[in-house]
Amino acid sequence: ITNKTVAIIGAGASGLTAIKCCLDEGLQPTCYERSEDIGGLWRFCENDIEGQASIYKSLTINTSKEMMCYSDFSIPEDYPNYMHNSKVMEYFRMYAKHFDLLRYIHFKSRVCSVRRHPDFHINGQWEVVAEIYGKQEAAIFDAVLVCTGHHVDAYFPLNSFPGVKKFKGELMHSREYKHSEKFQDQRVLVIGLGNSGADISVDLSHVTKQIFLSTRTGTWVVNRVCDDGYPLDVVHFTRFKNFLRHLLPAALVNLWGEKKLNSRFNHENYGIKPQHRFLTRYPIAADDLPNAIIAGRVIIKPNIKEFTERGVIFEDGSSEENIDVVIFATGYSYSFPFIEEGVIKTNGNHIPLYKFVFPPHLKRPTLAIIGLLQPLGAIMPISELQARWATRVFKGLIKLPSEDMMMADIAKKFQYNNKRYVPSQHISLQVQYVDHMDELASLSGVKPNLLNLWLTDPRLAWEVFFGPCSPMQFRLSGPGKWEGARNAILTQEKELSGLQKHEPCNHALAAVSLSIFMKVFGCFALFAVILAYL
Ligand SMILES: Cc1cc2nc3c(=O)[nH]c(=O)nc-3n(C[C@H](O)[C@H](O)[C@H](O)COP(=O)(O)OP(=O)(O)OC[C@H]3O[C@@H](n4cnc5c(N)ncnc54)[C@H](O)[C@@H]3O)c2cc1C
Ligand SMILES: *[C@@H]1O[C@H](CO)[C@@H](O)[C@H](O)[C@H]1NC(C)=O
């Protein structure tokens, strides 16, 4: 039993699971949340509140419920695969209630400073000052988990657009966008073809006179609904496919991916064909974008050359006048202004953190950042694994390597990303979902042992290898093992197929037998490769 105290800053998706992980490890959590409720980004508010993440009314998550849940708390069977933000919120409330997390949260408590204790080099403690209902209160903690999110500060690069000062219409950032109603019959220009830009354009396009969507680079577009109607991440985020991805040359995977995406709609004909190859930048999930483009509701435009008083001129020489509103879907930047200087070092746009969690140069590993990365999958289970690891480091059960080794690991990851991806704002935060989950799990000793599973529980091994790499896989063994994990993994296929209620039986059968054929084939391929290596 330890009596160590931990301050958790933020009660969003990351903060909630951080509280739970502290409780599991017998640490004493105190969570400070600046707003009056849990949920962070996922709690929709009618107004855009400064200092808090902000979403629009229609936002639907782009990761399936199988892949985004916490590892020991499934999302109810009758919830849709891709949940509306209000349902995501309901799930967080259930999680908080089930594990009795609310009692550890101080609401309306904004942390304004986190400083090292004068004896930090001996005790690793922190002094945390929070503004609680307008009054400042200080407290000492043995460790700190920073869970404040990175979709709060709008990146609003006005100055990089010549003539923008002349423009007489309205300029706004995507975080201010809430509903489409007030844009009725307007001509709106959206800048940036990311997830938000595409989503907001489609949402608006049902009521506006015209949407123009300007993109510098184009993008590959994926659909939430994938092969046979299964969710995208369920189909593609499997250990089997991850294994193939490592095995096959990138050129081949690029060809395959681009061909597949172009077969749904030819990206070139739709004006969004990117210069970059499939694997070198995350695609966006924008199911309805091609529908809106083919219906003419959304018109794709290239980069903006300059603004005029009432409109814009694009780089291809075309121009549009009478633009009422311009929405900058240009993303976010982040910082940790409340943390004492020198604790978090920034290197340009890059914050060097060991495994995206620990500042490597601290004398004592008692401060961790949770949720600061950009996976192509769900962030919730990653935050959970990070917190499981960090709490065990706080307790001294796991030792971090030397500063030099940590720096070398950080540099290696940074170089890998720079080589692999085309430049983008948050390139250093990008991780490969399955690989990164496994890496974090290995650190805490909770990565499933596949070889062992094949020998002792082949049915489970089959599902773990070919099925979706769901968070439950990291509760099968090791510290924090959950008895319900095996069953949750074995029943996911049944639950998933229950969704396609209208599928005629013979089609379903054909699909199943084909997929079994693929898997058996995959097994042979796998063994052949293993033999070849031996
Ligand atoms: C439009 C949009 C769509 C997205 N869609 C997806 C998706 O489909 N799937 C996915 O996995 N991710 C998505 N994300 C990413 C999203 O950030 C994560 O899903 C998740 O919300 C991150 O949770 P968090 O707890 O780390 O941060 P947040 O949800 O931002 O929570 C941070 C919490 O910390 C509190 N806080 C901040 N500063 C302080 C302080 N100084 N003191 C006290 N409290 C503080 C805030 O009030 C907030 O409650 C999306 C992001 C955006 C912007
Ligand atoms: C889901 O949306 C978030 C935020 O816009 C993005 O970072 C992430 O890459 C998206 N994931 C997929 C699978 O498109």
XYZ file of C-alpha atoms and ligand atoms in Angstrom:
601
model
C 0.000 0.000 0.000
C 1.297 3.406 -0.895
C -0.075 6.723 0.155
C 1.344 8.639 -2.762
C -0.815 11.500 -3.962
C -1.286 12.372 -7.614
C -2.688 15.568 -9.103
C -4.570 15.012 -12.347
C -5.196 18.076 -14.461
C -8.303 17.803 -16.637
C -11.300 15.440 -16.541
C -11.705 14.716 -20.250
C -11.244 11.350 -21.935
C -7.637 11.194 -20.682
C -8.173 12.571 -17.177
C -11.018 10.165 -16.370
C -9.008 7.088 -17.145
C -6.002 8.604 -15.351
C -8.074 8.777 -12.143
C -9.108 5.149 -12.605
C -5.513 4.019 -13.177
C -4.358 5.791 -10.001
C -7.074 4.028 -8.004
C -6.080 0.667 -9.500
C -2.520 1.235 -8.334
C -3.503 2.390 -4.858
C -2.442 5.988 -5.475
C -4.546 8.882 -4.174
C -5.850 10.973 -7.072
C -7.069 14.565 -6.943
C -8.395 15.797 -10.256
C -8.723 19.486 -11.117
C -11.165 20.354 -13.878
C -11.581 23.948 -14.958
C -15.120 23.546 -16.271
C -18.168 22.399 -14.320
C -18.380 18.932 -15.833
C -16.451 15.938 -17.184
C -15.897 14.950 -20.838
C -13.628 17.740 -22.123
C -13.874 18.063 -25.879
C -16.810 15.655 -26.083
C -19.178 17.781 -24.014
C -20.985 19.909 -26.548
C -21.694 23.503 -25.492
C -23.788 26.011 -27.433
C -21.095 28.617 -26.960
C -17.454 28.487 -27.746
C -15.819 28.882 -24.320
C -12.316 30.253 -24.179
C -9.712 27.810 -22.885
C -11.871 24.759 -23.611
C -12.028 22.497 -26.629
C -15.109 23.123 -28.750
C -17.082 20.884 -31.094
C -20.028 21.280 -33.462
C -23.462 19.841 -32.863
C -23.319 17.178 -35.569
C -19.875 15.771 -34.725
C -19.821 11.984 -34.905
C -16.735 10.130 -33.764
C -14.549 8.559 -36.451
C -13.385 5.586 -34.427
C -15.699 2.632 -33.786
C -16.943 1.758 -30.333
C -15.014 -1.536 -30.461
C -11.746 0.351 -30.794
C -12.325 3.473 -28.701
C -13.579 1.991 -25.435
C -11.592 1.746 -22.247
C -10.110 -1.711 -21.940
C -12.212 -2.964 -19.041
C -15.497 -1.226 -19.748
C -17.280 -2.106 -22.995
C -19.636 0.282 -24.704
C -23.239 -0.990 -24.438
C -24.387 -3.405 -27.114
C -27.254 -1.202 -28.277
C -25.033 1.818 -28.920
C -24.206 2.499 -32.566
C -20.745 1.655 -33.839
C -19.913 5.246 -34.602
C -21.366 7.356 -31.872
C -22.668 10.888 -31.999
C -20.832 13.147 -29.550
C -23.767 13.021 -27.117
C -23.472 9.231 -26.930
C -19.712 9.453 -26.370
C -20.518 11.741 -23.450
C -23.037 9.211 -22.087
C -20.372 6.534 -22.207
C -17.937 8.713 -20.254
C -20.636 9.322 -17.647
C -21.216 5.577 -17.305
C -17.483 4.963 -16.934
C -17.171 7.653 -14.267
C -20.193 6.317 -12.394
C -19.181 2.666 -12.624
C -15.721 3.264 -11.182
C -16.925 6.007 -8.856
C -14.553 8.620 -10.252
C -16.571 11.793 -9.714
C -15.751 12.084 -6.046
C -12.071 12.708 -6.887
C -12.800 15.641 -9.194
C -12.791 19.290 -8.162
C -14.849 21.166 -10.727
C -14.465 24.854 -11.550
C -10.837 24.443 -10.561
C -8.317 25.735 -13.037
C -4.725 24.790 -12.426
C -2.635 27.918 -12.905
C 0.763 26.647 -11.868
C 2.691 23.441 -11.425
C 6.135 23.959 -9.895
C 8.864 21.729 -8.592
C 9.051 21.499 -4.803
C 12.278 23.048 -3.394
C 13.391 19.491 -2.485
C 12.306 18.067 -5.829
C 15.633 16.311 -6.405
C 15.021 14.314 -3.214
C 11.269 13.799 -3.052
C 10.113 14.466 -6.629
C 7.174 16.483 -5.326
C 5.195 19.234 -7.025
C 3.407 22.318 -5.836
C 0.129 22.713 -7.674
C -1.819 25.961 -7.489
C -5.429 25.902 -8.599
C -7.942 28.689 -8.895
C -11.075 27.318 -7.284
C -14.136 29.513 -7.643
C -11.828 32.464 -8.110
C -9.662 31.711 -5.074
C -6.115 30.381 -5.352
C -5.263 27.268 -3.378
C -1.924 25.452 -3.268
C -1.269 21.802 -2.507
C 1.716 19.444 -2.607
C 1.604 16.210 -4.622
C 3.949 13.293 -5.128
C 3.208 13.181 -8.841
C 1.278 14.967 -11.601
C -0.624 13.690 -14.645
C -1.286 16.429 -17.191
C -4.447 15.610 -19.175
C -5.362 18.978 -20.657
C -5.830 17.976 -24.319
C -4.367 19.515 -27.442
C -7.402 20.708 -29.383
C -7.979 23.963 -27.528
C -5.834 26.782 -28.939
C -6.946 27.561 -32.468
C -4.171 27.732 -35.039
C -5.411 30.736 -37.005
C -2.702 31.708 -39.526
C -4.314 34.935 -40.762
C -1.015 36.560 -41.625
C -0.108 33.965 -44.197
C -3.027 35.091 -46.365
C -2.294 38.282 -48.315
C -5.049 40.859 -48.355
C -7.006 39.264 -45.535
C -7.259 42.656 -43.790
C -9.233 44.041 -46.732
C -11.842 41.316 -46.516
C -15.226 42.676 -45.358
C -16.987 39.348 -44.697
C -16.795 37.287 -41.540
C -13.655 35.310 -40.617
C -13.878 32.488 -38.120
C -12.017 29.398 -36.922
C -13.613 25.954 -37.125
C -13.766 25.763 -33.337
C -16.384 28.551 -33.384
C -18.636 26.541 -35.699
C -21.626 25.015 -33.904
C -24.682 24.746 -36.215
C -25.466 25.247 -39.871
C -28.680 27.286 -39.415
C -27.188 30.733 -39.285
C -25.427 30.146 -42.607
C -28.659 29.644 -44.541
C -28.304 30.694 -48.195
C -24.819 32.102 -47.681
C -21.725 31.590 -49.764
C -19.093 30.126 -47.472
C -15.428 29.372 -48.037
C -13.807 26.701 -45.861
C -10.007 26.619 -45.733
C -8.320 23.289 -45.061
C -9.276 19.768 -46.105
C -8.709 17.983 -42.807
C -11.259 16.037 -40.800
C -12.910 19.212 -39.496
C -12.833 21.089 -42.794
C -14.476 18.258 -44.695
C -17.021 17.566 -41.974
C -18.073 21.176 -41.554
C -18.287 21.722 -45.327
C -20.653 18.783 -45.737
C -22.711 19.785 -42.699
C -23.093 23.340 -43.987
C -23.663 22.382 -47.590
C -27.227 21.256 -46.884
C -28.329 24.813 -46.137
C -25.848 27.165 -47.766
C -26.085 28.585 -51.259
C -22.587 27.328 -52.008
C -19.597 25.905 -50.175
C -16.089 26.353 -51.537
C -13.480 24.142 -49.934
C -9.905 25.246 -50.464
C -7.062 22.755 -50.164
C -3.334 23.197 -50.643
C -2.433 19.550 -50.810
C -5.514 17.424 -51.443
C -5.982 14.292 -49.391
C -6.916 10.614 -49.427
C -10.437 10.091 -48.177
C -11.569 6.988 -46.310
C -15.080 5.942 -45.350
C -16.211 4.962 -41.858
C -18.144 2.113 -43.444
C -15.622 -0.391 -44.794
C -15.606 -3.872 -46.376
C -18.894 -5.736 -45.882
C -20.176 -2.793 -43.874
C -17.786 -3.267 -40.966
C -16.217 -0.226 -39.301
C -12.985 0.944 -40.914
C -10.765 0.499 -37.878
C -12.209 -2.920 -37.076
C -11.250 -4.108 -40.552
C -7.814 -2.554 -40.788
C -6.404 -2.272 -37.276
C -5.636 -5.948 -36.784
C -2.364 -7.601 -35.867
C -2.550 -9.615 -39.077
C -2.790 -6.528 -41.298
C -0.206 -4.735 -39.204
C 2.107 -7.693 -39.738
C 1.468 -7.585 -43.498
C 2.111 -3.846 -43.534
C 5.532 -4.390 -42.004
C 6.235 -7.234 -44.356
C 5.203 -5.730 -47.663
C 7.147 -2.971 -49.393
C 5.613 0.483 -48.894
C 5.281 0.913 -52.656
C 2.940 -2.061 -52.813
C 0.811 -0.915 -49.869
C 0.595 2.530 -51.453
C -0.592 1.063 -54.728
C -3.134 -1.137 -53.013
C -4.465 1.683 -50.807
C -4.710 4.241 -53.573
C -6.386 1.804 -55.920
C -8.913 0.886 -53.271
C -9.718 4.497 -52.410
C -9.890 5.539 -56.046
C -12.262 2.707 -56.816
C -14.856 4.321 -54.554
C -14.393 7.655 -56.277
C -11.529 8.799 -58.423
C -9.755 11.408 -56.318
C -8.452 13.184 -59.378
C -11.894 13.686 -60.910
C -13.119 15.025 -57.608
C -10.332 17.584 -57.446
C -8.701 16.326 -54.269
C -6.005 13.977 -55.530
C -2.995 14.589 -53.282
C 0.598 14.840 -54.436
C 1.646 12.600 -51.585
C 1.377 8.829 -51.503
C -1.198 6.953 -49.422
C 1.114 6.017 -46.524
C 2.894 9.334 -46.165
C 0.065 11.251 -44.566
C -3.049 10.272 -42.587
C -6.163 10.046 -44.736
C -9.312 11.781 -43.522
C -12.607 10.100 -42.664
C -15.185 11.996 -44.713
C -17.986 9.660 -45.720
C -20.257 12.219 -47.325
C -17.696 14.445 -48.984
C -17.826 12.740 -52.410
C -21.641 12.905 -52.284
C -21.518 16.630 -51.625
C -18.973 17.174 -54.403
C -20.867 15.199 -57.034
C -24.048 17.054 -56.083
C -22.219 20.357 -56.539
C -22.955 21.487 -52.998
C -19.230 21.583 -52.285
C -16.811 22.942 -54.876
C -13.148 22.085 -54.359
C -10.688 24.937 -54.850
C -6.891 25.142 -54.713
C -4.851 27.223 -52.293
C -5.743 30.904 -51.853
C -3.515 33.483 -53.499
C -5.102 36.523 -51.920
C -8.226 37.962 -50.416
C -10.184 40.797 -52.017
C -12.739 43.017 -50.332
C -15.599 40.591 -50.912
C -13.956 37.395 -52.027
C -10.788 35.523 -52.868
C -8.459 34.791 -55.756
C -7.125 31.239 -55.909
C -3.699 30.095 -57.049
C -5.061 28.738 -60.329
C -6.238 32.261 -61.228
C -9.927 31.583 -60.625
C -11.768 33.801 -58.199
C -14.980 33.903 -56.215
C -16.763 37.079 -55.209
C -19.549 37.629 -52.684
C -18.193 35.323 -50.034
C -20.089 35.919 -46.792
C -18.031 33.853 -44.392
C -14.585 32.235 -44.383
C -14.014 29.355 -41.955
C -10.415 28.469 -41.139
C -10.284 24.726 -40.483
C -6.559 25.074 -39.937
C -6.170 23.009 -36.802
C -4.734 23.653 -33.384
C -1.558 24.438 -31.550
C -0.851 23.512 -27.961
C 1.215 24.536 -24.970
C 1.420 24.041 -21.223
C 1.556 27.592 -19.863
C 0.867 26.500 -16.289
C 3.932 24.269 -16.013
C 7.076 25.835 -14.556
C 9.579 26.849 -17.176
C 12.268 24.283 -17.868
C 10.109 21.272 -17.055
C 8.830 20.875 -20.586
C 11.336 21.846 -23.232
C 10.090 22.651 -26.676
C 12.128 22.206 -29.775
C 10.340 24.233 -32.437
C 7.005 22.526 -32.960
C 8.241 19.444 -31.122
C 8.103 18.611 -27.422
C 10.574 15.832 -26.693
C 8.837 13.360 -24.371
C 9.871 9.765 -23.727
C 7.183 7.596 -25.382
C 5.173 10.850 -25.678
C 4.731 10.837 -21.900
C 7.779 11.675 -19.735
C 10.055 14.739 -19.987
C 13.407 12.937 -20.187
C 15.601 15.415 -18.341
C 13.723 15.581 -15.002
C 15.695 14.273 -12.028
C 12.604 12.402 -10.860
C 10.016 10.830 -13.184
C 6.990 12.220 -11.355
C 5.299 14.248 -14.073
C 3.654 12.707 -17.117
C 1.718 14.117 -20.044
C -1.260 11.989 -21.106
C -2.991 12.069 -24.489
C -0.501 14.254 -26.334
C -0.317 12.403 -29.595
C -2.075 12.096 -32.881
C -2.912 8.492 -33.660
C -4.878 7.411 -36.697
C -7.013 5.488 -34.225
C -8.818 6.306 -31.001
C -6.979 8.250 -28.348
C -8.893 6.925 -25.301
C -7.276 3.461 -25.072
C -3.863 5.010 -25.722
C -4.336 7.510 -22.900
C -5.379 4.601 -20.708
C -2.235 2.564 -21.479
C -0.097 5.663 -20.944
C -1.681 6.230 -17.538
C -1.321 2.559 -16.565
C 2.375 2.794 -17.321
C 2.930 6.228 -15.760
C 1.276 5.286 -12.469
C 3.535 2.254 -12.164
C 6.547 4.436 -12.865
C 5.378 6.829 -10.128
C 5.247 3.925 -7.704
C 8.794 2.915 -8.578
C 7.686 -0.467 -9.965
C 9.050 0.445 -13.383
C 12.316 2.314 -13.897
C 12.879 4.668 -16.815
C 16.141 4.324 -18.765
C 18.883 6.934 -18.527
C 18.320 10.395 -19.953
C 20.639 9.634 -22.868
C 18.769 6.502 -23.776
C 15.449 8.293 -23.587
C 16.752 11.123 -25.775
C 18.026 8.591 -28.284
C 14.610 6.905 -28.425
C 12.882 10.256 -28.918
C 15.295 11.227 -31.684
C 14.794 7.900 -33.415
C 11.014 8.346 -33.466
C 11.337 11.926 -34.629
C 13.598 10.942 -37.506
C 11.350 8.059 -38.458
C 8.329 10.356 -38.726
C 10.247 12.958 -40.685
C 11.348 10.342 -43.138
C 8.058 8.557 -43.398
C 5.513 11.390 -43.517
C 5.251 14.515 -45.632
C 5.695 17.668 -43.519
C 2.684 18.747 -41.497
C 2.004 20.774 -38.385
C 1.970 17.924 -35.873
C 4.129 15.426 -37.688
C 6.082 14.599 -34.535
C 2.907 13.437 -32.723
C 1.922 10.822 -35.278
C 1.978 7.166 -34.268
C 1.015 3.871 -35.854
C -1.897 2.597 -33.785
C -1.184 -1.120 -33.246
C 2.583 -0.652 -32.951
C 2.240 2.133 -30.444
C -0.315 0.285 -28.292
C 2.040 -2.700 -28.205
C 5.008 -0.538 -27.339
C 3.192 1.024 -24.370
C 1.822 -2.345 -23.315
C 5.299 -3.906 -23.331
C 6.502 -1.186 -20.983
C 3.894 -2.233 -18.410
C 4.079 -5.953 -19.150
C 0.525 -6.216 -20.489
C 1.156 -7.018 -24.143
C -0.630 -10.256 -25.078
C 1.790 -13.141 -25.572
C 0.635 -14.517 -28.904
C 2.854 -17.577 -29.002
C 1.634 -18.606 -25.588
C -1.963 -17.954 -26.630
C -1.680 -20.090 -29.771
C -0.532 -22.974 -27.586
C -2.982 -22.599 -24.724
C -6.093 -20.947 -26.148
C -6.062 -21.112 -29.958
C -9.581 -19.728 -30.333
C -8.631 -16.600 -28.464
C -5.281 -16.420 -30.274
C -7.102 -16.501 -33.621
C -9.318 -13.593 -32.615
C -6.412 -11.622 -31.132
C -4.365 -12.034 -34.305
C -7.018 -11.670 -37.003
C -9.676 -9.705 -35.167
C -9.614 -6.002 -34.386
C -6.767 -5.048 -32.055
C -9.232 -3.880 -29.453
C -8.224 -2.389 -26.089
C -9.372 -5.555 -24.260
C -6.325 -7.352 -25.637
C -4.273 -5.458 -23.072
C -6.247 -6.865 -20.142
C -5.565 -10.530 -20.867
C -2.445 -10.838 -18.747
C -0.050 -8.923 -16.535
C -0.823 -6.212 -13.987
C -4.428 -5.018 -14.240
C -5.625 -8.270 -15.846
C -9.427 -8.328 -16.245
C -11.388 -11.573 -16.179
C -13.962 -10.241 -18.637
C -11.410 -9.509 -21.351
C -11.415 -12.948 -22.979
C -15.158 -13.034 -23.312
C -15.315 -9.472 -24.607
C -12.831 -10.368 -27.352
C -14.555 -13.604 -28.300
C -18.004 -12.028 -28.591
C -17.010 -8.945 -30.575
C -17.465 -10.683 -33.931
C -21.003 -11.708 -33.025
C -21.852 -8.233 -31.841
C -20.424 -6.699 -34.978
C -22.351 -8.920 -37.348
C -25.554 -8.130 -35.472
C -25.314 -4.690 -36.988
C -25.891 -5.644 -40.587
C -29.474 -6.524 -39.962
C -30.550 -6.195 -43.545
C -27.881 -8.339 -45.081
C -29.383 -11.299 -47.010
C -28.152 -14.589 -45.569
C -26.454 -15.972 -48.650
C -24.360 -12.826 -49.089
C -23.338 -12.946 -45.463
C -22.255 -16.538 -45.871
C -20.201 -15.779 -48.929
C -18.501 -12.913 -47.126
C -17.721 -15.050 -44.102
C -16.267 -17.931 -46.097
C -14.154 -15.575 -48.156
C -12.805 -13.945 -45.046
C -12.013 -17.343 -43.511
C -10.208 -18.253 -46.711
C -8.179 -15.046 -46.458
C -7.277 -15.784 -42.870
C -6.223 -19.375 -43.516
C -4.190 -18.101 -46.407
C -2.711 -15.489 -44.079
C -1.767 -18.168 -41.576
C 0.086 -20.101 -44.232
C 1.836 -16.970 -45.373
C 2.801 -16.227 -41.786
C 4.246 -19.675 -41.174
C 6.041 -19.595 -44.507
C 7.680 -16.336 -43.507
C 8.624 -17.619 -40.069
C 10.123 -20.728 -41.674
C 11.989 -18.603 -44.158
C 13.488 -16.558 -41.337
C 14.485 -19.687 -39.432
C -13.375 18.239 -34.106
C -12.600 17.130 -33.424
C -12.944 15.804 -33.646
C -12.274 14.770 -33.004
N -12.659 13.491 -33.280
C -12.000 12.463 -32.703
C -12.383 11.128 -32.963
O -13.276 10.887 -33.760
N -11.730 10.096 -32.329
C -10.724 10.357 -31.438
O -10.171 9.430 -30.856
N -10.337 11.627 -31.175
C -10.949 12.682 -31.787
N -10.550 13.971 -31.494
C -9.423 14.192 -30.574
C -9.857 14.508 -29.114
O -8.921 15.426 -28.648
C -9.848 13.285 -28.232
O -10.888 12.422 -28.647
C -10.097 13.512 -26.733
O -11.125 14.443 -26.528
C -8.875 13.936 -25.982
O -9.196 13.930 -24.611
P -8.325 14.701 -23.535
O -8.904 14.333 -22.224
O -6.898 14.396 -23.765
O -8.526 16.250 -23.858
P -9.869 17.151 -23.710
O -11.063 16.393 -24.147
O -9.586 18.445 -24.385
O -10.003 17.399 -22.135
C -9.097 18.225 -21.438
C -9.771 18.652 -20.139
O -8.828 19.381 -19.362
C -9.456 20.527 -18.812
N -8.396 21.527 -18.574
C -7.607 22.122 -19.492
N -6.730 22.969 -18.899
C -6.970 22.894 -17.568
C -6.388 23.532 -16.420
N -5.371 24.409 -16.539
N -6.881 23.229 -15.187
C -7.904 22.335 -15.056
N -8.484 21.710 -16.104
C -8.018 21.978 -17.343
C -10.457 20.937 -19.861
O -11.481 21.741 -19.323
C -10.956 19.581 -20.362
O -12.060 19.126 -19.627
C -11.208 15.044 -32.131
C -10.830 16.376 -31.920
C -11.502 17.411 -32.555
C -11.058 18.828 -32.340
C -10.452 11.351 -36.417
O -10.495 12.730 -36.174
C -9.376 13.233 -35.455
C -9.610 14.690 -35.163
O -10.047 15.434 -36.248
C -8.099 12.984 -36.270
O -6.967 13.428 -35.546
C -7.971 11.508 -36.582
O -6.866 11.276 -37.451
C -9.243 10.984 -37.254
N -9.138 9.552 -37.416
C -9.461 8.913 -38.563
C -9.416 7.413 -38.523
O -9.787 9.505 -39.564
